[in-house]
């Protein structure tokens, strides 16, 4: 049974890994079948409404490889980020899953600009490693401005 | 202002085309507010009362399906005090009611009600105050265009050879029509609009700008666009008048059909049934990127089109719409709609690197001691075949064609519709 402090620790840890550019450790937070979605509108179905992204585990790994590659021009120079996680609510879904809702604020600095993004996030966590570790089976990031004209979201939320 | 004609030569254009606000304003007046401009697709407004809002250049317009079944392009501006009469992006209505003083217009723009009419004299005639509308509206294969100029070249003549490319793209639908209802990738960038257009028809940059996307694609899928965009690949860059142009990759087949999918075989059979084996082979083997001057671009391999909207000399907005092929298995469409994010979203593996290039151009073009942007590549080896100027895929043939039309319209707009 997951407690809120336990889940908050996981989310804070995730935010810190991203802000410290420890992307390979960040990948380890996800299950092998994980799905990571950022919708572009209000539909749940990315086959009906084209998403900002809808990644499986391999594509998430590709994103990390890209961030490590100096020929990633949209990340050259790279973004520096601060991820703030707040309003965490935890809903157990049976013994083997937890649904989490939280809000995320990201500050991103690159070149001469600092941009701020706000999002609602939904996670589905499942226990792995004999029940000792919660891993992310699904992460969904709903930007408040997801239906506006966007520019360079090649850093990670 | 410097004479515009001095700023465009056959193989180069002046940096001021990208940096000067007065040139931008003239572009809006002489290009976007005169020529045929893409507005929207008929499938976005299928029923009477359906509408969606967009722009012609800087001017807000409404694409509206009236009860007579026709589409109208109405200027989105109340004839009373100037407010937008419609703020929604899309919807269905019987009237557009101005929120400010309640003036009401129907879906073909007629002023149907004015509150407290006693305040106007007997000589007030409602028919004088209908919404302004684009005087010319035309449609080709479901794609609606409008011109703010009352007279001029017909849409068919404006499109010219671009029509055969649109046929190649739309014929891929077994039912002969496309549907546009799968969301949109919207992106913006702080640089000039023409940089996007040059780039969409640029087969020279992908091996460099998109090196990472190709590496990842090859590792995951065993294929990428790398070879097609190599000098001598057999793919071609083309220009065919009125500023339109294309990259034609059919000879190299950058993207293979996933033949393991049952839906692919079902789809192939449907196309062959509709078109016969010869045309079906041509359509199914087509891999083309088409630009329709001044604001519409197609990429059939990734099953989408983009609409380019200039906002300011150094600000551009682009919408990339996935489309689905009417009569094709639903599963194929779902893959394309979802898959477009991989290349063209703000978080994608392809397009953000292009935008980085545009921004670097916008900054680099502030250098005044180097005045010219070069489009000379392949000038010595281009050839004219049946109305198309054709060069190697890495040659700047389409860019030269774009700027010939740009110059023609900017120098003496009164001659051209």
Coordinates of C-alpha atoms in Angstrom, one line a residue, chain B:
Chain B
X1 CA 12.3 51.6 -49.4
X2 CA 14.9 50.1 -51.7
X3 CA 13.5 48.9 -55.0
X4 CA 12.3 45.3 -54.4
X5 CA 13.4 44.3 -57.8
X6 CA 17.0 44.9 -56.8
X7 CA 16.7 42.5 -53.9
X8 CA 16.1 39.3 -55.8
X9 CA 18.5 38.0 -58.5
X10 CA 18.1 34.6 -60.3
X11 CA 20.5 32.8 -57.9
X12 CA 20.4 34.9 -54.7
X13 CA 18.2 37.1 -52.6
X14 CA 19.1 40.0 -50.3
X15 CA 19.2 39.6 -46.5
X16 CA 16.7 42.4 -46.1
X17 CA 13.9 40.0 -47.3
X18 CA 14.2 38.4 -43.9
X19 CA 14.9 41.3 -41.6
X20 CA 12.9 44.4 -42.8
X21 CA 9.5 45.1 -41.4
X22 CA 8.5 47.3 -44.4
X23 CA 9.2 44.4 -46.7
X24 CA 7.0 42.1 -44.5
X25 CA 4.1 44.6 -44.7
X26 CA 4.5 44.8 -48.5
X27 CA 4.5 41.0 -48.7
X28 CA 1.2 40.9 -46.8
X29 CA -0.4 43.4 -49.2
X30 CA 1.0 42.3 -52.5
X31 CA 1.2 38.5 -51.9
X32 CA -1.2 37.3 -49.2
X33 CA -3.9 39.9 -49.8
X34 CA -4.0 39.4 -53.5
X35 CA -3.1 35.9 -54.6
X36 CA -5.0 32.6 -54.0
X37 CA -4.3 31.6 -50.4
X38 CA -5.1 28.2 -48.8
X39 CA -7.9 28.6 -46.2
X40 CA -9.0 25.1 -45.1
X41 CA -10.3 21.8 -46.1
X42 CA -13.9 21.0 -46.9
X43 CA -14.0 18.1 -44.5
X44 CA -13.5 20.6 -41.7
X45 CA -16.9 22.2 -42.4
X46 CA -19.0 19.3 -43.8
X47 CA -22.4 20.4 -42.6
X48 CA -24.4 23.6 -43.0
X49 CA -23.6 25.9 -40.2
X50 CA -20.1 24.4 -39.7
X51 CA -17.3 27.0 -39.5
X52 CA -13.7 27.4 -38.6
X53 CA -11.7 30.6 -38.2
X54 CA -8.3 31.3 -39.7
X55 CA -6.3 34.1 -41.4
X56 CA -5.5 35.5 -44.8
X57 CA -2.2 37.1 -44.2
X58 CA -2.8 39.3 -41.1
X59 CA -6.6 39.4 -41.5
X60 CA -8.9 37.1 -39.5
X61 CA -11.4 35.2 -41.6
X62 CA -14.2 32.6 -41.1
X63 CA -14.5 29.6 -43.4
X64 CA -18.2 28.9 -43.3
X65 CA -20.6 26.4 -44.8
X66 CA -23.9 28.1 -45.5
X67 CA -27.4 26.5 -45.7
X68 CA -27.1 26.7 -49.5
X69 CA -24.3 24.1 -49.2
X70 CA -21.5 26.4 -50.4
X71 CA -18.5 27.5 -48.5
X72 CA -17.9 31.2 -47.9
X73 CA -14.8 33.0 -46.6
X74 CA -16.0 35.9 -44.4
X75 CA -13.8 38.7 -43.0
X76 CA -14.1 38.2 -39.2
X77 CA -14.9 41.8 -38.4
X78 CA -18.2 43.3 -37.2
X79 CA -19.4 46.0 -39.6
X80 CA -20.4 48.2 -36.7
X81 CA -17.4 48.8 -34.5
X82 CA -14.9 46.2 -35.7
X83 CA -14.9 43.4 -33.2
X84 CA -14.4 39.8 -34.2
X85 CA -17.8 38.3 -34.7
X86 CA -16.5 34.8 -34.0
X87 CA -13.9 33.9 -31.4
X88 CA -14.2 30.1 -31.5
X89 CA -11.7 28.1 -33.5
X90 CA -14.4 25.9 -35.0
X91 CA -18.1 25.0 -34.4
X92 CA -21.6 25.0 -35.8
X93 CA -24.0 27.9 -35.7
X94 CA -26.9 29.5 -37.4
X95 CA -25.7 33.1 -36.7
X96 CA -22.5 34.9 -35.8
X97 CA -23.6 37.3 -33.1
X98 CA -21.2 40.1 -32.2
X99 CA -20.7 40.1 -28.4
X100 CA -20.3 43.9 -28.3
X101 CA -23.7 45.3 -29.5
X102 CA -25.4 42.1 -30.7
X103 CA -25.3 42.6 -34.4
X104 CA -26.1 39.2 -36.0
X105 CA -24.9 37.8 -39.3
X106 CA -25.9 34.5 -40.9
X107 CA -23.4 31.9 -42.2
X108 CA -23.0 33.6 -45.6
X109 CA -22.3 37.0 -43.9
X110 CA -25.7 38.7 -44.4
X111 CA -26.6 41.1 -41.5
X112 CA -29.9 39.6 -40.2
X113 CA -30.5 41.6 -37.1
X114 CA -29.5 44.9 -35.5
X115 CA -30.7 45.5 -31.9
X116 CA -32.8 48.6 -31.2
X117 CA -33.0 49.5 -35.0
X118 CA -34.9 52.7 -34.2
X119 CA -31.5 54.3 -33.5
X120 CA -30.7 54.3 -37.2
X121 CA -32.5 56.4 -39.8
X122 CA -34.9 55.1 -42.5
X123 CA -32.0 55.1 -45.0
X124 CA -30.1 52.5 -43.0
X125 CA -30.1 49.4 -45.2
X126 CA -29.0 46.1 -43.6
X127 CA -27.7 44.8 -46.9
X128 CA -25.0 47.5 -46.9
X129 CA -23.6 46.1 -43.8
X130 CA -23.1 42.4 -44.4
X131 CA -19.7 40.9 -43.4
X132 CA -17.1 41.6 -46.0
X133 CA -16.2 38.4 -47.8
X134 CA -13.4 37.1 -50.0
X135 CA -14.6 37.9 -53.5
X136 CA -13.2 34.8 -54.9
X137 CA -13.3 31.3 -53.3
X138 CA -12.4 28.1 -55.1
X139 CA -11.8 24.5 -54.2
X140 CA -9.6 21.8 -55.6
X141 CA -9.9 18.1 -54.4
X142 CA -11.4 19.5 -51.2
X143 CA -8.8 22.1 -50.5
X144 CA -10.4 25.6 -50.3
X145 CA -8.6 28.7 -51.4
X146 CA -9.6 32.3 -51.4
X147 CA -8.4 35.6 -52.9
X148 CA -9.1 39.0 -51.6
X149 CA -8.8 40.4 -55.1
X150 CA -12.0 40.6 -57.1
X151 CA -10.5 39.7 -60.4
X152 CA -7.5 37.7 -61.7
X153 CA -6.3 34.3 -62.7
X154 CA -8.6 31.4 -61.9
X155 CA -7.7 29.0 -59.2
X156 CA -7.1 26.2 -61.8
X157 CA -4.6 28.4 -63.6
X158 CA -2.9 29.5 -60.4
X159 CA -2.4 25.9 -59.3
X160 CA -1.3 24.7 -62.8
X161 CA 1.0 21.7 -62.6
X162 CA 0.5 21.6 -58.8
X163 CA -2.9 20.1 -59.5
X164 CA -1.3 16.9 -60.8
X165 CA 0.7 16.6 -57.6
X166 CA -2.5 17.2 -55.5
X167 CA -4.1 14.5 -57.6
X168 CA -1.3 12.1 -56.8
X169 CA -1.7 12.8 -53.1
X170 CA -5.5 12.7 -52.9
X171 CA -5.9 9.7 -55.2
X172 CA -4.2 7.6 -52.5
X173 CA -7.6 7.7 -50.8
X174 CA -9.7 4.8 -52.2
X175 CA -12.8 7.0 -51.9
X176 CA -11.1 9.9 -53.7
X177 CA -11.2 12.3 -50.8
X178 CA -9.2 13.1 -47.7
X179 CA -10.5 13.9 -44.2
X180 CA -9.0 16.5 -41.9
X181 CA -10.2 15.8 -38.4
X182 CA -7.2 14.3 -36.5
X183 CA -5.9 17.3 -34.5
X184 CA -3.0 19.5 -35.4
X185 CA 0.6 20.1 -34.6
X186 CA 1.0 23.8 -34.0
X187 CA 4.4 25.3 -33.8
X188 CA 5.9 28.8 -33.9
X189 CA 9.4 30.1 -34.3
X190 CA 11.1 33.5 -34.0
X191 CA 12.2 33.9 -37.6
X192 CA 10.9 34.8 -41.1
X193 CA 8.2 32.8 -42.8
X194 CA 10.2 32.2 -46.0
X195 CA 12.8 30.2 -44.1
X196 CA 10.2 27.5 -43.5
X197 CA 9.2 27.4 -47.1
X198 CA 12.8 27.2 -48.4
X199 CA 13.4 24.4 -45.9
X200 CA 10.3 22.3 -46.8
X201 CA 11.6 22.1 -50.4
X202 CA 15.3 21.7 -49.4
X203 CA 16.7 18.2 -50.1
X204 CA 20.2 19.4 -49.3
X205 CA 19.9 20.0 -45.5
X206 CA 18.5 16.7 -44.1
X207 CA 21.8 14.8 -44.0
X208 CA 23.2 17.5 -41.8
X209 CA 20.3 19.1 -39.8
X210 CA 18.6 15.7 -39.3
X211 CA 21.6 13.5 -38.7
X212 CA 20.3 12.4 -35.4
X213 CA 16.7 11.7 -36.6
X214 CA 18.2 9.5 -39.4
X215 CA 20.5 7.6 -37.0
X216 CA 17.6 6.8 -34.6
X217 CA 15.2 5.9 -37.4
X218 CA 17.7 3.5 -39.0
X219 CA 18.4 1.8 -35.7
X220 CA 14.8 1.3 -34.9
X221 CA 13.2 0.8 -38.3
X222 CA 16.1 0.0 -40.6
X223 CA 15.2 2.9 -42.9
X224 CA 15.4 6.7 -43.0
X225 CA 15.4 9.6 -45.4
X226 CA 19.2 9.8 -45.5
X227 CA 19.9 8.2 -48.9
X228 CA 17.1 10.0 -50.7
X229 CA 18.6 13.3 -49.8
X230 CA 22.0 12.5 -51.1
X231 CA 23.4 14.0 -54.3
X232 CA 22.7 11.7 -57.3
X233 CA 20.2 9.6 -55.4
X234 CA 17.7 9.8 -58.3
X235 CA 15.3 12.0 -56.3
X236 CA 14.6 15.4 -57.8
X237 CA 13.9 19.0 -56.8
X238 CA 11.3 20.8 -59.0
X239 CA 9.8 24.1 -59.8
X240 CA 6.7 24.6 -62.0
X241 CA 5.7 28.2 -62.1
X242 CA 3.7 30.5 -59.9
X243 CA 6.1 29.8 -57.1
X244 CA 5.0 26.2 -56.6
X245 CA 7.6 23.4 -56.3
X246 CA 8.2 19.9 -55.1
X247 CA 10.7 17.3 -54.0
X248 CA 10.0 14.1 -55.8
X249 CA 11.4 11.0 -54.1
X250 CA 9.3 8.3 -55.8
X251 CA 12.4 6.9 -57.5
X252 CA 14.1 6.2 -54.2
X253 CA 11.2 5.2 -51.9
X254 CA 12.4 6.7 -48.6
X255 CA 9.7 5.1 -46.6
X256 CA 8.6 1.5 -47.1
X257 CA 5.1 0.3 -46.6
X258 CA 4.8 -2.1 -43.7
X259 CA 3.8 -5.1 -45.7
X260 CA 3.6 -7.2 -42.6
X261 CA 0.4 -5.3 -41.6
X262 CA -2.8 -6.9 -42.8
X263 CA -4.3 -3.4 -43.2
X264 CA -1.6 -2.6 -45.8
X265 CA -2.6 -5.4 -48.1
X266 CA -6.3 -4.5 -47.7
X267 CA -5.5 -0.9 -48.5
X268 CA -3.4 -1.8 -51.6
X269 CA -6.3 -3.9 -52.9
X270 CA -8.8 -1.0 -52.4
X271 CA -6.6 1.5 -54.3
X272 CA -6.0 -0.9 -57.2
X273 CA -9.8 -1.6 -57.3
X274 CA -10.5 2.2 -57.6
X275 CA -7.7 3.3 -59.9
X276 CA -6.7 0.2 -61.9
X277 CA -3.2 -1.3 -61.7
X278 CA -1.2 1.3 -63.6
X279 CA -2.4 4.4 -61.8
X280 CA -2.5 2.5 -58.5
X281 CA 1.2 1.7 -58.8
X282 CA 2.0 5.3 -59.5
X283 CA 0.0 6.6 -56.6
X284 CA 1.2 3.9 -54.1
X285 CA 4.8 4.5 -55.1
X286 CA 4.5 8.3 -54.9
X287 CA 6.7 10.0 -52.3
X288 CA 6.4 13.7 -52.9
X289 CA 6.6 16.9 -51.0
X290 CA 4.6 19.7 -52.6
X291 CA 4.5 23.4 -51.9
X292 CA 1.6 25.4 -53.2
X293 CA 2.4 29.1 -53.2
X294 CA 2.2 31.0 -50.9
X295 CA 1.2 29.0 -47.7
X296 CA 0.4 25.3 -48.3
X297 CA 2.7 22.3 -48.1
X298 CA 2.1 18.5 -48.4
X299 CA 4.2 15.6 -47.4
X300 CA 2.4 12.4 -48.5
X301 CA 4.8 10.0 -46.8
X302 CA 3.9 11.4 -43.4
X303 CA 0.3 11.9 -44.5
X304 CA 0.0 15.6 -43.5
X305 CA -0.1 19.1 -44.9
X306 CA 1.1 22.3 -43.3
X307 CA -0.2 25.8 -43.4
X308 CA 2.4 28.6 -43.0
X309 CA 1.2 31.8 -41.4
X310 CA 3.5 34.9 -41.4
X311 CA 2.9 36.8 -38.1
X312 CA 5.7 39.4 -38.3
X313 CA 9.0 39.7 -40.1
X314 CA 10.6 37.5 -37.4
X315 CA 7.6 35.5 -36.2
X316 CA 5.9 32.6 -38.0
X317 CA 3.2 30.1 -37.0
X318 CA 2.7 26.8 -38.7
X319 CA -0.1 24.2 -38.4
X320 CA 0.6 20.7 -39.5
X321 CA -2.6 18.7 -40.1
X322 CA -2.6 14.9 -40.3
X323 CA -5.2 13.7 -42.8
X324 CA -6.7 10.3 -43.3
X325 CA -7.5 8.6 -46.6
X326 CA -11.3 8.1 -47.0
X327 CA -11.9 4.4 -47.8
X328 CA -8.6 3.2 -46.3
X329 CA -8.5 0.9 -43.3
X330 CA -8.9 2.9 -40.1
X331 CA -5.8 1.3 -38.5
X332 CA -3.5 2.9 -41.2
X333 CA -4.8 6.3 -40.4
X334 CA -4.4 5.9 -36.7
X335 CA -0.7 5.0 -37.1
X336 CA -0.1 8.1 -39.3
X337 CA -2.0 10.5 -36.9
X338 CA 0.0 9.2 -33.9
X339 CA 3.2 8.9 -35.9
X340 CA 3.3 12.6 -37.1
X341 CA 4.4 13.6 -33.6
X342 CA 7.7 11.7 -34.1
X343 CA 8.7 14.1 -36.8
X344 CA 6.7 17.3 -36.7
X345 CA 5.7 18.2 -33.1
X346 CA 7.4 20.8 -30.9
X347 CA 9.0 17.8 -29.1
X348 CA 9.8 15.8 -32.2
X349 CA 13.0 14.3 -33.5
X350 CA 12.9 16.2 -36.8
X351 CA 11.3 19.6 -37.0
X352 CA 12.8 21.3 -33.9
X353 CA 16.2 21.0 -35.5
X354 CA 14.9 22.8 -38.6
X355 CA 13.6 25.6 -36.4
X356 CA 16.9 25.9 -34.7
X357 CA 18.4 26.5 -38.2
X358 CA 15.8 29.2 -39.0
X359 CA 16.6 31.1 -35.8
X360 CA 20.3 30.9 -36.5
X361 CA 19.6 32.2 -40.0
X362 CA 17.5 35.1 -38.6
X363 CA 20.4 36.0 -36.2
X364 CA 23.2 35.5 -38.8
X365 CA 21.4 37.6 -41.4
X366 CA 21.9 40.7 -39.2
X367 CA 25.4 40.7 -40.7
X368 CA 25.4 43.6 -43.1
X369 CA 28.7 43.1 -44.8
X370 CA 27.5 39.9 -46.4
X371 CA 24.3 40.9 -48.1
X372 CA 23.2 37.9 -50.2
X373 CA 21.6 34.5 -49.4
X374 CA 22.7 32.0 -52.1
X375 CA 20.3 29.8 -54.0
X376 CA 22.8 29.0 -56.8
X377 CA 23.1 25.2 -56.3
X378 CA 22.5 23.2 -59.4
X379 CA 21.9 26.2 -61.7
X380 CA 24.2 24.6 -64.3
X381 CA 22.4 21.3 -64.4
X382 CA 18.7 22.0 -64.2
X383 CA 16.6 21.1 -67.1
X384 CA 13.1 21.9 -68.4
X385 CA 10.8 18.9 -68.9
X386 CA 7.1 19.4 -69.8
X387 CA 6.8 22.7 -67.9
X388 CA 8.8 21.6 -64.8
X389 CA 12.3 22.7 -64.1
X390 CA 14.0 19.7 -62.7
X391 CA 17.3 19.3 -60.8
X392 CA 19.0 17.0 -58.3
X393 CA 17.2 16.6 -55.0
X394 CA 19.9 18.7 -53.3
X395 CA 19.6 21.6 -55.8
X396 CA 18.0 24.9 -55.0
X397 CA 15.6 24.7 -58.0
X398 CA 12.3 25.2 -56.0
X399 CA 13.8 28.1 -54.0
X400 CA 14.7 29.9 -57.2
X401 CA 11.2 29.3 -58.5
X402 CA 9.6 30.6 -55.3
X403 CA 11.6 33.8 -55.5
X404 CA 10.8 34.4 -59.2
X405 CA 7.2 34.4 -58.2
X406 CA 7.8 36.5 -55.1
X407 CA 9.6 39.1 -57.2
X408 CA 6.9 39.1 -59.9
X409 CA 4.2 39.8 -57.3
X410 CA 6.2 42.2 -55.2
X411 CA 7.4 44.4 -58.1
X412 CA 4.2 45.0 -60.0
X413 CA 1.2 43.6 -58.1
X414 CA -1.4 45.2 -60.3
X415 CA -0.7 42.8 -63.1
X416 CA -1.4 39.6 -61.2
X417 CA -4.5 38.1 -59.7

